[in-house]
Amino acid sequence: MCLTIGRHTYVGLSTCKEELLVTSKSKPVRLTRRQLLRLIPAAGLALGTLPNISALAKGRHHPRGRRRRRALMPNEDYITSWLGNTFSGADNKWVQDYIDEMEVSPDGAVYTAAAWDEAGRCCGVYRDGDVNSKLLQQYNGQGGHTAWGWGTAGQSVAIDEDRIYLINTSGELVTFDRISLSYLSTYQIGEAVGATVKANELYVIRQDGTIDVYDKTGLQHLRSLQVDGATDLAVDDLGNLWVLAGNQVLGYDSNGNPLGLQVPDPGNPRSVSIDSRGRLLVTDNGPRQQVLGYELYPQPRLVWTFGDQGGLASGRPGEVTPSKLYNLAGAGTDAEGNLYVGLSGGLWDGTVIRKYTPEGDLAWEVMGLHFLDLVAVDPQSDGAHVYGAEEHYVLDLDKPPGQEWRLKGYTLDLIAQSDDPRASSEDVTVHVAFARRVEGHLLLLMNAQLNGPIYVYRPKPHTEFFVLAHTYERQLGGWGTFADSQGAIWESGGNKVARAQISGWDDQGNPVYGTPTVWEVPAPYQVVQWVNYIPETDTLYVAGYTPDKQEETWGIVGKVMSRFDGWLAGNRTPTWTIDVPHDFREDADPRVIIKSAYVEGDFIFMHGVFTAGRVWIYKAVDGSFFQYLVPGDTVGGPGPIGWGDMVNSINAFRRRNGEYLVFVEEDYRAKVLMYRWRPNYR
């Protein structure tokens, strides 16, 4: 079977429990199951057309943290907190990963559609700053669905007074009661990129620009019209259609005949809707970053705009304020004229939904900002400032769990930095791994989920934005990557480690890296999978495989870890060697394989793939086990916590008061875990 997506044609697919192995005509590629599932719509294919992939969606729907594990009781010396999501994930509440389309009801609820949410909230319902805890589930969650999210994954949502209409990635129209969210019916209608309901008619937009119109009650097909490039439409009170196609919004009568009317200067429109006053709302996701309001007759004309012109680039560039819009995904009003705006650039950009009063004041806001991401502390801030791939948070650590964080800014200018690796479709899993202060320069070092180049970013002066300062192409091809406190980049591969040091700075403040120095790690190491280095004490930590501790699965730390004191001074005798936690038996519950580890202060912190956010802590001085950190009740732990999915899925920071902030990837419910730990030195 061949699958062409973008510039790559994949000619071989095979699956296992953790990943899909993909052979590309252009280069070997290893994709996670969810990456391939997200790419499939780009190829114009239905999920069910792909062997094995459809089975993955059906048979292994919610393994990530879904099953309750045997609880390891938290100690009194730490608390579990989180950042990046309005809700903790407890009580079955979280803001979903992203949105493709949204609709607003007259009574003030927002209904969303997305082709993916890790935990299955592909259709979210948001009202009064809250989110539904009862998820929409085809067949009442009894199985038989072929699309993700219990059959709700898709790009299209529409509503009327009584029902929610979802068209999923299997081409099924799935309906739910709008108030109770109970499942009602399924009808095979074909795949769609957009939908809307007006009066008694359901409008369905196909990928080829065909717009099919159905009687919404009996679903008889009534008529079709063709608008090449159509992605969204709105129906006004006269029954005329306003179709978004490319960068145009065009008027048609109900039979598809052109009205000869065109909306002037919609910018880069992403959605259209009719507001409570009969105006056409257009979300301009171009340089203006505004919601535009048009009167339609006798000729469309712009009469209203909402949001600071320029969005994030206005005022102090990158700083987040209630009046700045960005990543516009949709907008609509309720019967009272309140405006609801959805901000979501895609799966890796998160979701923000805001309600504004008719006077333009922010009434409420909810957000879920992290997928395949982590955060790292600016070392100079003692934990007050932390950075994700695109986010800058300010922490007030005197506040209760989940309330410590505030989104201060975005570090990516999506308009001016469209070729940034964080925005590129080639490498959208780029995430923060390390934050370092070197000779007064703040550097953020990022890499991708499955490794790749190390991207070094620096702040753009007088803004919140960060710009790419250096791209380090790894030399050894292994899994281990690290940046030490001096900004040097370390990597591992085979039985070697390498270090590239900063040799200076150019006129723009970009670091200049020298040629890497490569060392062999002594026997018994055959493969070095992980490396950390502490320059203040000349201490090297490595982990990997030895002749009697062999690899069983890819992309993890390994089975053995060692500490070498005086590495640069020439010592090649380990101070200690320990076994890394590992139990890959089929019947292990859970399987224990360590995805990532991080040395900070007096301790080594380890994070596993399947172990629901658990952290193993070892003493750095002698390699002895110290204690666990396990997600607490504040995040619904130890249950609904996701896999460790990234090469660098954990990091830690020791504050001046001795408290450790330990950050852990948590994709399942769109956040980052933050353990606040004060070790009891027993």
Short mmCIF file of N, CA and C in Angstrom, two decimals, residues 1 86 114 153 198 241 354 359 459 469 524 588 602 629 660:
data_model
loop_
_atom_site.label_atom_id
_atom_site.label_comp_id
_atom_site.label_asym_id
_atom_site.label_seq_id
_atom_site.Cartn_x
_atom_site.Cartn_y
_atom_site.Cartn_z
N MET A 1 0.84 -1.19 0.00
CA MET A 1 0.00 0.00 0.00
C MET A 1 0.87 1.23 0.00
N THR A 86 -6.80 25.21 31.79
CA THR A 86 -7.68 25.78 32.80
C THR A 86 -8.13 24.74 33.80
N ALA A 114 -12.90 18.68 16.23
CA ALA A 114 -11.48 18.48 15.96
C ALA A 114 -11.26 17.04 15.54
N ALA A 153 -14.37 12.22 16.27
CA ALA A 153 -13.28 12.97 15.65
C ALA A 153 -13.67 13.40 14.24
N LYS A 198 -29.24 25.44 8.85
CA LYS A 198 -30.09 26.62 8.81
C LYS A 198 -31.50 26.17 8.50
N LEU A 241 -26.28 32.08 0.77
CA LEU A 241 -25.07 31.43 1.28
C LEU A 241 -23.87 32.36 1.10
N ARG A 354 -12.64 32.29 24.25
CA ARG A 354 -12.96 33.48 25.03
C ARG A 354 -14.39 33.93 24.78
N GLU A 359 -19.93 44.98 25.20
CA GLU A 359 -19.07 46.16 25.34
C GLU A 359 -17.61 45.85 25.04
N PRO A 459 15.93 35.40 22.79
CA PRO A 459 14.86 36.39 22.78
C PRO A 459 15.09 37.44 21.69
N ALA A 469 18.29 30.91 16.69
CA ALA A 469 19.65 31.44 16.71
C ALA A 469 20.68 30.45 16.16
N PRO A 524 31.32 -1.69 29.97
CA PRO A 524 30.59 -2.61 29.08
C PRO A 524 29.56 -1.93 28.16
N ALA A 588 3.23 -7.46 32.27
CA ALA A 588 3.53 -6.46 33.30
C ALA A 588 2.42 -5.42 33.33
N ASP A 602 20.78 17.34 43.76
CA ASP A 602 21.26 16.11 44.39
C ASP A 602 20.61 14.86 43.84
N LEU A 629 7.49 10.06 42.90
CA LEU A 629 6.44 11.07 42.83
C LEU A 629 5.33 10.49 41.98
N TYR A 660 12.19 21.61 44.75
CA TYR A 660 12.38 21.20 43.37
C TYR A 660 11.05 21.34 42.61
#
